[in-house]
């Protein structure tokens, strides 16, 4: 049986500059009495995500924050994998949203990114498989170099046009299996019960909390 290092109460940095993710991770950590600070709040650098897998990128981000803040850091690398697009955008999910001009300057335009996915599905013609899944890989890194990694998944289908205003990223086009609503229409509490992030988080909790 794998032995995991336990997380003791105290300072924890969320190694992310993405407000949507930070909000969700805060909510997931709240029941454990952990009040995290984010890498953004501490002014820590945002490393370039040069990895070719979710795990590589999550470890990269967690290690940079653990070293920068000298405490345990938790990173999330996640993305949308579309079956008919051979798993794309996958690790490049955030890159598909990069826009030269968005709200006055370079930024991430999620509606453009969702349109790009839809455009590629449309090119494949009617009757194309619209199934997709979200992956979330959580990495914990300690300042002494120890790391732990957990992966979660949520299966569903892509809808068009986008629906709902809650959540973040690609939530308005993702309808999880067993639900009529998209992630962006569901109450955040419901999303936190069955999302890819919640799945990865429950594995982390089993392994690293007493
Ligand atoms: P990264 O992990 O920073 O590379 O970014 C992954 C991207 O995947 C995010 O910026 C979101 O656009 C998307 N993503 C990850 N998790 C979710 C989610 O729960 N809902 C919607 N989009 C998500």
PDB file of C-alpha atoms and ligand atoms in Angstrom:
ATOM      1  CA  UNK A   1       0.000   0.000   0.000  1.00  0.00           C
ATOM      2  CA  UNK A   2       1.320   3.476  -0.906  1.00  0.00           C
ATOM      3  CA  UNK A   3       2.148   5.625   2.082  1.00  0.00           C
ATOM      4  CA  UNK A   4       1.079   9.244   1.647  1.00  0.00           C
ATOM      5  CA  UNK A   5       2.401  12.202   3.566  1.00  0.00           C
ATOM      6  CA  UNK A   6      -0.274  13.752   5.783  1.00  0.00           C
ATOM      7  CA  UNK A   7      -1.255  17.399   5.589  1.00  0.00           C
ATOM      8  CA  UNK A   8      -1.070  19.075   8.973  1.00  0.00           C
ATOM      9  CA  UNK A   9      -3.106  22.177   9.789  1.00  0.00           C
ATOM     10  CA  UNK A  10      -1.316  25.392   8.943  1.00  0.00           C
ATOM     11  CA  UNK A  11      -0.396  27.539   6.022  1.00  0.00           C
ATOM     12  CA  UNK A  12      -1.099  26.244   2.532  1.00  0.00           C
ATOM     13  CA  UNK A  13      -0.607  28.077  -0.743  1.00  0.00           C
ATOM     14  CA  UNK A  14      -2.918  27.501  -3.674  1.00  0.00           C
ATOM     15  CA  UNK A  15      -0.477  27.595  -6.577  1.00  0.00           C
ATOM     16  CA  UNK A  16      -2.853  29.283  -8.993  1.00  0.00           C
ATOM     17  CA  UNK A  17      -3.584  32.706 -10.414  1.00  0.00           C
ATOM     18  CA  UNK A  18      -6.944  31.545 -11.788  1.00  0.00           C
ATOM     19  CA  UNK A  19      -9.703  33.118  -9.650  1.00  0.00           C
ATOM     20  CA  UNK A  20     -12.255  30.454 -10.601  1.00  0.00           C
ATOM     21  CA  UNK A  21     -10.009  27.617  -9.485  1.00  0.00           C
ATOM     22  CA  UNK A  22      -8.904  29.412  -6.307  1.00  0.00           C
ATOM     23  CA  UNK A  23     -12.567  29.964  -5.366  1.00  0.00           C
ATOM     24  CA  UNK A  24     -13.416  26.285  -5.861  1.00  0.00           C
ATOM     25  CA  UNK A  25     -10.328  24.991  -4.031  1.00  0.00           C
ATOM     26  CA  UNK A  26     -11.019  27.344  -1.099  1.00  0.00           C
ATOM     27  CA  UNK A  27     -14.564  25.938  -0.841  1.00  0.00           C
ATOM     28  CA  UNK A  28     -13.258  22.362  -0.998  1.00  0.00           C
ATOM     29  CA  UNK A  29     -10.653  23.030   1.745  1.00  0.00           C
ATOM     30  CA  UNK A  30     -12.999  24.963   4.053  1.00  0.00           C
ATOM     31  CA  UNK A  31     -14.397  21.885   5.890  1.00  0.00           C
ATOM     32  CA  UNK A  32     -10.842  20.911   6.902  1.00  0.00           C
ATOM     33  CA  UNK A  33     -10.105  24.147   8.715  1.00  0.00           C
ATOM     34  CA  UNK A  34      -7.431  25.139   6.208  1.00  0.00           C
ATOM     35  CA  UNK A  35      -7.429  28.817   5.245  1.00  0.00           C
ATOM     36  CA  UNK A  36      -5.254  28.932   2.175  1.00  0.00           C
ATOM     37  CA  UNK A  37      -3.621  31.908   0.529  1.00  0.00           C
ATOM     38  CA  UNK A  38      -3.214  32.020  -3.214  1.00  0.00           C
ATOM     39  CA  UNK A  39      -0.002  32.419  -5.194  1.00  0.00           C
ATOM     40  CA  UNK A  40      -1.520  35.590  -6.663  1.00  0.00           C
ATOM     41  CA  UNK A  41      -2.088  37.120  -3.206  1.00  0.00           C
ATOM     42  CA  UNK A  42       1.520  36.345  -2.228  1.00  0.00           C
ATOM     43  CA  UNK A  43       2.870  37.799  -5.466  1.00  0.00           C
ATOM     44  CA  UNK A  44       4.490  34.473  -6.390  1.00  0.00           C
ATOM     45  CA  UNK A  45       5.477  33.964 -10.033  1.00  0.00           C
ATOM     46  CA  UNK A  46       3.214  32.087 -12.436  1.00  0.00           C
ATOM     47  CA  UNK A  47       5.475  29.552 -14.171  1.00  0.00           C
ATOM     48  CA  UNK A  48       5.105  28.764 -17.843  1.00  0.00           C
ATOM     49  CA  UNK A  49       3.247  25.469 -18.248  1.00  0.00           C
ATOM     50  CA  UNK A  50       5.785  23.635 -20.382  1.00  0.00           C
ATOM     51  CA  UNK A  51       4.705  20.088 -19.456  1.00  0.00           C
ATOM     52  CA  UNK A  52       2.995  17.729 -21.872  1.00  0.00           C
ATOM     53  CA  UNK A  53       0.762  16.122 -19.235  1.00  0.00           C
ATOM     54  CA  UNK A  54      -1.589  17.441 -16.538  1.00  0.00           C
ATOM     55  CA  UNK A  55       0.633  15.831 -13.880  1.00  0.00           C
ATOM     56  CA  UNK A  56       3.823  17.488 -15.159  1.00  0.00           C
ATOM     57  CA  UNK A  57       2.194  20.930 -15.180  1.00  0.00           C
ATOM     58  CA  UNK A  58       0.578  20.488 -11.763  1.00  0.00           C
ATOM     59  CA  UNK A  59       3.924  19.430 -10.226  1.00  0.00           C
ATOM     60  CA  UNK A  60       5.694  22.331 -11.896  1.00  0.00           C
ATOM     61  CA  UNK A  61       3.256  24.883 -10.436  1.00  0.00           C
ATOM     62  CA  UNK A  62       3.161  23.271  -6.968  1.00  0.00           C
ATOM     63  CA  UNK A  63       6.966  23.104  -6.701  1.00  0.00           C
ATOM     64  CA  UNK A  64       7.455  26.757  -7.721  1.00  0.00           C
ATOM     65  CA  UNK A  65       4.982  27.937  -5.058  1.00  0.00           C
ATOM     66  CA  UNK A  66       6.301  25.568  -2.353  1.00  0.00           C
ATOM     67  CA  UNK A  67       9.826  26.918  -2.879  1.00  0.00           C
ATOM     68  CA  UNK A  68       8.664  30.545  -3.210  1.00  0.00           C
ATOM     69  CA  UNK A  69       6.505  30.546  -0.071  1.00  0.00           C
ATOM     70  CA  UNK A  70       8.485  27.921   1.891  1.00  0.00           C
ATOM     71  CA  UNK A  71       5.321  26.017   2.788  1.00  0.00           C
ATOM     72  CA  UNK A  72       3.072  23.307   1.367  1.00  0.00           C
ATOM     73  CA  UNK A  73       1.544  24.234  -1.976  1.00  0.00           C
ATOM     74  CA  UNK A  74      -1.433  22.785  -3.820  1.00  0.00           C
ATOM     75  CA  UNK A  75      -1.674  23.126  -7.606  1.00  0.00           C
ATOM     76  CA  UNK A  76      -4.433  22.179 -10.001  1.00  0.00           C
ATOM     77  CA  UNK A  77      -3.853  21.427 -13.647  1.00  0.00           C
ATOM     78  CA  UNK A  78      -7.025  20.670 -15.483  1.00  0.00           C
ATOM     79  CA  UNK A  79      -8.619  20.675 -18.866  1.00  0.00           C
ATOM     80  CA  UNK A  80     -11.351  19.584 -21.191  1.00  0.00           C
ATOM     81  CA  UNK A  81     -10.792  16.450 -23.319  1.00  0.00           C
ATOM     82  CA  UNK A  82     -13.173  16.035 -26.254  1.00  0.00           C
ATOM     83  CA  UNK A  83     -13.536  12.448 -27.497  1.00  0.00           C
ATOM     84  CA  UNK A  84     -14.092  13.309 -31.194  1.00  0.00           C
ATOM     85  CA  UNK A  85     -11.059  15.651 -31.106  1.00  0.00           C
ATOM     86  CA  UNK A  86      -8.790  12.887 -29.816  1.00  0.00           C
ATOM     87  CA  UNK A  87      -8.669  14.411 -26.346  1.00  0.00           C
ATOM     88  CA  UNK A  88      -8.036  18.036 -27.440  1.00  0.00           C
ATOM     89  CA  UNK A  89      -7.781  20.698 -26.123  1.00  0.00           C
ATOM     90  CA  UNK A  90      -6.494  18.655 -23.110  1.00  0.00           C
ATOM     91  CA  UNK A  91      -3.388  20.212 -21.543  1.00  0.00           C
ATOM     92  CA  UNK A  92      -3.819  23.147 -23.943  1.00  0.00           C
ATOM     93  CA  UNK A  93      -7.335  24.012 -22.702  1.00  0.00           C
ATOM     94  CA  UNK A  94      -6.306  27.416 -21.332  1.00  0.00           C
ATOM     95  CA  UNK A  95      -4.198  28.177 -24.430  1.00  0.00           C
ATOM     96  CA  UNK A  96      -7.238  27.812 -26.692  1.00  0.00           C
ATOM     97  CA  UNK A  97      -8.682  30.861 -24.910  1.00  0.00           C
ATOM     98  CA  UNK A  98      -5.654  33.137 -25.435  1.00  0.00           C
ATOM     99  CA  UNK A  99      -6.735  36.259 -27.296  1.00  0.00           C
ATOM    100  CA  UNK A 100      -4.620  39.219 -28.469  1.00  0.00           C
ATOM    101  CA  UNK A 101      -7.399  41.596 -27.565  1.00  0.00           C
ATOM    102  CA  UNK A 102      -9.901  40.775 -24.843  1.00  0.00           C
ATOM    103  CA  UNK A 103     -11.428  43.443 -22.599  1.00  0.00           C
ATOM    104  CA  UNK A 104      -8.856  45.993 -23.743  1.00  0.00           C
ATOM    105  CA  UNK A 105      -5.687  43.884 -23.945  1.00  0.00           C
ATOM    106  CA  UNK A 106      -4.340  40.340 -24.205  1.00  0.00           C
ATOM    107  CA  UNK A 107      -6.411  37.931 -22.134  1.00  0.00           C
ATOM    108  CA  UNK A 108      -8.415  34.720 -22.013  1.00  0.00           C
ATOM    109  CA  UNK A 109     -11.668  34.732 -23.916  1.00  0.00           C
ATOM    110  CA  UNK A 110     -13.604  31.642 -22.829  1.00  0.00           C
ATOM    111  CA  UNK A 111     -16.489  32.256 -25.229  1.00  0.00           C
ATOM    112  CA  UNK A 112     -14.040  32.307 -28.139  1.00  0.00           C
ATOM    113  CA  UNK A 113     -12.476  29.064 -26.828  1.00  0.00           C
ATOM    114  CA  UNK A 114     -15.857  27.340 -26.523  1.00  0.00           C
ATOM    115  CA  UNK A 115     -16.644  28.494 -30.075  1.00  0.00           C
ATOM    116  CA  UNK A 116     -13.355  27.010 -31.298  1.00  0.00           C
ATOM    117  CA  UNK A 117     -14.265  23.598 -29.847  1.00  0.00           C
ATOM    118  CA  UNK A 118     -17.748  23.839 -31.352  1.00  0.00           C
ATOM    119  CA  UNK A 119     -16.312  24.862 -34.741  1.00  0.00           C
ATOM    120  CA  UNK A 120     -14.068  21.796 -34.811  1.00  0.00           C
ATOM    121  CA  UNK A 121     -16.993  19.521 -33.916  1.00  0.00           C
ATOM    122  CA  UNK A 122     -19.095  21.148 -36.659  1.00  0.00           C
ATOM    123  CA  UNK A 123     -16.322  20.438 -39.202  1.00  0.00           C
ATOM    124  CA  UNK A 124     -16.689  16.737 -38.378  1.00  0.00           C
ATOM    125  CA  UNK A 125     -20.306  16.882 -39.522  1.00  0.00           C
ATOM    126  CA  UNK A 126     -23.718  16.055 -38.065  1.00  0.00           C
ATOM    127  CA  UNK A 127     -24.006  13.102 -35.705  1.00  0.00           C
ATOM    128  CA  UNK A 128     -20.478  13.653 -34.337  1.00  0.00           C
ATOM    129  CA  UNK A 129     -19.845  12.208 -30.883  1.00  0.00           C
ATOM    130  CA  UNK A 130     -20.272  15.131 -28.431  1.00  0.00           C
ATOM    131  CA  UNK A 131     -18.948  13.349 -25.364  1.00  0.00           C
ATOM    132  CA  UNK A 132     -16.157  14.963 -23.380  1.00  0.00           C
ATOM    133  CA  UNK A 133     -14.590  14.816 -19.960  1.00  0.00           C
ATOM    134  CA  UNK A 134     -12.832  17.196 -17.641  1.00  0.00           C
ATOM    135  CA  UNK A 135      -9.629  16.069 -15.936  1.00  0.00           C
ATOM    136  CA  UNK A 136      -8.263  17.645 -12.789  1.00  0.00           C
ATOM    137  CA  UNK A 137      -4.823  16.749 -11.497  1.00  0.00           C
ATOM    138  CA  UNK A 138      -3.979  18.031  -8.041  1.00  0.00           C
ATOM    139  CA  UNK A 139      -0.360  18.166  -6.934  1.00  0.00           C
ATOM    140  CA  UNK A 140       0.841  18.828  -3.402  1.00  0.00           C
ATOM    141  CA  UNK A 141       4.451  19.914  -2.968  1.00  0.00           C
ATOM    142  CA  UNK A 142       6.388  20.419   0.256  1.00  0.00           C
ATOM    143  CA  UNK A 143       9.456  22.714   0.514  1.00  0.00           C
ATOM    144  CA  UNK A 144      11.699  19.651   1.080  1.00  0.00           C
ATOM    145  CA  UNK A 145      10.777  18.366  -2.395  1.00  0.00           C
ATOM    146  CA  UNK A 146       8.202  15.699  -1.416  1.00  0.00           C
ATOM    147  CA  UNK A 147       5.185  15.580  -3.760  1.00  0.00           C
ATOM    148  CA  UNK A 148       1.810  13.820  -3.948  1.00  0.00           C
ATOM    149  CA  UNK A 149      -0.470  13.657  -6.985  1.00  0.00           C
ATOM    150  CA  UNK A 150      -4.197  12.843  -7.450  1.00  0.00           C
ATOM    151  CA  UNK A 151      -6.366  12.741 -10.570  1.00  0.00           C
ATOM    152  CA  UNK A 152     -10.122  13.248 -10.903  1.00  0.00           C
ATOM    153  CA  UNK A 153     -12.513  13.040 -13.841  1.00  0.00           C
ATOM    154  CA  UNK A 154     -16.021  14.198 -14.762  1.00  0.00           C
ATOM    155  CA  UNK A 155     -17.795  12.735 -17.811  1.00  0.00           C
ATOM    156  CA  UNK A 156     -20.405  14.540 -19.844  1.00  0.00           C
ATOM    157  CA  UNK A 157     -21.471  15.969 -23.196  1.00  0.00           C
ATOM    158  CA  UNK A 158     -20.936  19.298 -24.909  1.00  0.00           C
ATOM    159  CA  UNK A 159     -23.980  21.489 -25.586  1.00  0.00           C
ATOM    160  CA  UNK A 160     -24.358  24.451 -27.935  1.00  0.00           C
ATOM    161  CA  UNK A 161     -25.134  27.312 -27.419  1.00  0.00           C
ATOM    162  CA  UNK A 162     -23.461  27.864 -24.019  1.00  0.00           C
ATOM    163  CA  UNK A 163     -25.885  27.971 -21.058  1.00  0.00           C
ATOM    164  CA  UNK A 164     -25.553  29.498 -17.594  1.00  0.00           C
ATOM    165  CA  UNK A 165     -23.477  32.150 -15.886  1.00  0.00           C
ATOM    166  CA  UNK A 166     -22.025  30.343 -12.852  1.00  0.00           C
ATOM    167  CA  UNK A 167     -18.632  28.639 -12.579  1.00  0.00           C
ATOM    168  CA  UNK A 168     -15.801  29.519 -14.953  1.00  0.00           C
ATOM    169  CA  UNK A 169     -13.971  28.492 -18.113  1.00  0.00           C
ATOM    170  CA  UNK A 170     -15.833  25.967 -20.267  1.00  0.00           C
ATOM    171  CA  UNK A 171     -18.611  25.361 -17.685  1.00  0.00           C
ATOM    172  CA  UNK A 172     -21.425  26.794 -19.905  1.00  0.00           C
ATOM    173  CA  UNK A 173     -20.953  24.084 -22.581  1.00  0.00           C
ATOM    174  CA  UNK A 174     -20.379  21.073 -20.313  1.00  0.00           C
ATOM    175  CA  UNK A 175     -23.395  19.017 -19.290  1.00  0.00           C
ATOM    176  CA  UNK A 176     -22.278  16.364 -16.794  1.00  0.00           C
ATOM    177  CA  UNK A 177     -23.703  12.852 -17.172  1.00  0.00           C
ATOM    178  CA  UNK A 178     -26.998  12.436 -15.305  1.00  0.00           C
ATOM    179  CA  UNK A 179     -27.878  16.156 -15.297  1.00  0.00           C
ATOM    180  CA  UNK A 180     -30.065  18.373 -17.488  1.00  0.00           C
ATOM    181  CA  UNK A 181     -28.060  21.491 -16.569  1.00  0.00           C
ATOM    182  CA  UNK A 182     -24.568  22.555 -17.587  1.00  0.00           C
ATOM    183  CA  UNK A 183     -21.886  23.119 -14.921  1.00  0.00           C
ATOM    184  CA  UNK A 184     -22.601  26.862 -15.314  1.00  0.00           C
ATOM    185  CA  UNK A 185     -26.320  26.352 -14.507  1.00  0.00           C
ATOM    186  CA  UNK A 186     -25.793  24.123 -11.475  1.00  0.00           C
ATOM    187  CA  UNK A 187     -25.556  25.502  -7.976  1.00  0.00           C
ATOM    188  CA  UNK A 188     -21.794  25.627  -7.127  1.00  0.00           C
ATOM    189  CA  UNK A 189     -22.507  23.250  -4.194  1.00  0.00           C
ATOM    190  CA  UNK A 190     -23.779  20.644  -6.660  1.00  0.00           C
ATOM    191  CA  UNK A 191     -20.761  21.113  -8.932  1.00  0.00           C
ATOM    192  CA  UNK A 192     -18.468  20.640  -5.913  1.00  0.00           C
ATOM    193  CA  UNK A 193     -20.114  17.302  -5.182  1.00  0.00           C
ATOM    194  CA  UNK A 194     -19.357  15.688  -8.532  1.00  0.00           C
ATOM    195  CA  UNK A 195     -16.837  17.694 -10.539  1.00  0.00           C
ATOM    196  CA  UNK A 196     -13.425  16.430 -11.687  1.00  0.00           C
ATOM    197  CA  UNK A 197     -11.938  18.750  -9.027  1.00  0.00           C
ATOM    198  CA  UNK A 198     -14.155  17.250  -6.310  1.00  0.00           C
ATOM    199  CA  UNK A 199     -13.189  13.732  -7.479  1.00  0.00           C
ATOM    200  CA  UNK A 200      -9.450  14.515  -7.290  1.00  0.00           C
ATOM    201  CA  UNK A 201      -9.993  16.295  -3.997  1.00  0.00           C
ATOM    202  CA  UNK A 202     -11.755  13.344  -2.360  1.00  0.00           C
ATOM    203  CA  UNK A 203      -8.738  11.155  -3.282  1.00  0.00           C
ATOM    204  CA  UNK A 204      -6.406  13.759  -1.759  1.00  0.00           C
ATOM    205  CA  UNK A 205      -8.502  13.913   1.411  1.00  0.00           C
ATOM    206  CA  UNK A 206      -8.513  10.109   1.810  1.00  0.00           C
ATOM    207  CA  UNK A 207      -4.742   9.977   1.370  1.00  0.00           C
ATOM    208  CA  UNK A 208      -3.511  13.110   3.143  1.00  0.00           C
ATOM    209  CA  UNK A 209      -5.986  13.963   5.922  1.00  0.00           C
ATOM    210  CA  UNK A 210      -6.339  11.805   9.057  1.00  0.00           C
TER     211      UNK A 210
HETATM  212  P1  LIG B   1      -4.718  25.256 -16.504  1.00  0.00           P
HETATM  213  O1  LIG B   1      -4.935  24.103 -15.575  1.00  0.00           O
HETATM  214  O2  LIG B   1      -4.301  26.496 -15.793  1.00  0.00           O
HETATM  215  O3  LIG B   1      -3.841  24.878 -17.655  1.00  0.00           O
HETATM  216  O4  LIG B   1      -6.130  25.648 -17.113  1.00  0.00           O
HETATM  217  C1  LIG B   1      -7.055  24.698 -17.431  1.00  0.00           C
HETATM  218  C2  LIG B   1      -8.275  25.312 -18.043  1.00  0.00           C
HETATM  219  O5  LIG B   1      -9.261  24.285 -18.161  1.00  0.00           O
HETATM  220  C3  LIG B   1      -8.928  26.372 -17.184  1.00  0.00           C
HETATM  221  O6  LIG B   1      -8.396  27.641 -17.377  1.00  0.00           O
HETATM  222  C4  LIG B   1     -10.391  26.264 -17.634  1.00  0.00           C
HETATM  223  O7  LIG B   1     -10.645  26.963 -18.793  1.00  0.00           O
HETATM  224  C5  LIG B   1     -10.546  24.796 -17.953  1.00  0.00           C
HETATM  225  N1  LIG B   1     -11.173  24.180 -16.792  1.00  0.00           N
HETATM  226  C6  LIG B   1     -10.585  23.448 -15.805  1.00  0.00           C
HETATM  227  N2  LIG B   1     -11.480  23.099 -14.875  1.00  0.00           N
HETATM  228  C7  LIG B   1     -12.643  23.627 -15.278  1.00  0.00           C
HETATM  229  C8  LIG B   1     -13.938  23.625 -14.703  1.00  0.00           C
HETATM  230  O8  LIG B   1     -14.206  23.114 -13.620  1.00  0.00           O
HETATM  231  N3  LIG B   1     -14.872  24.264 -15.424  1.00  0.00           N
HETATM  232  C9  LIG B   1     -14.634  24.870 -16.607  1.00  0.00           C
HETATM  233  N4  LIG B   1     -13.449  24.931 -17.167  1.00  0.00           N
HETATM  234  C10 LIG B   1     -12.456  24.306 -16.505  1.00  0.00           C
END
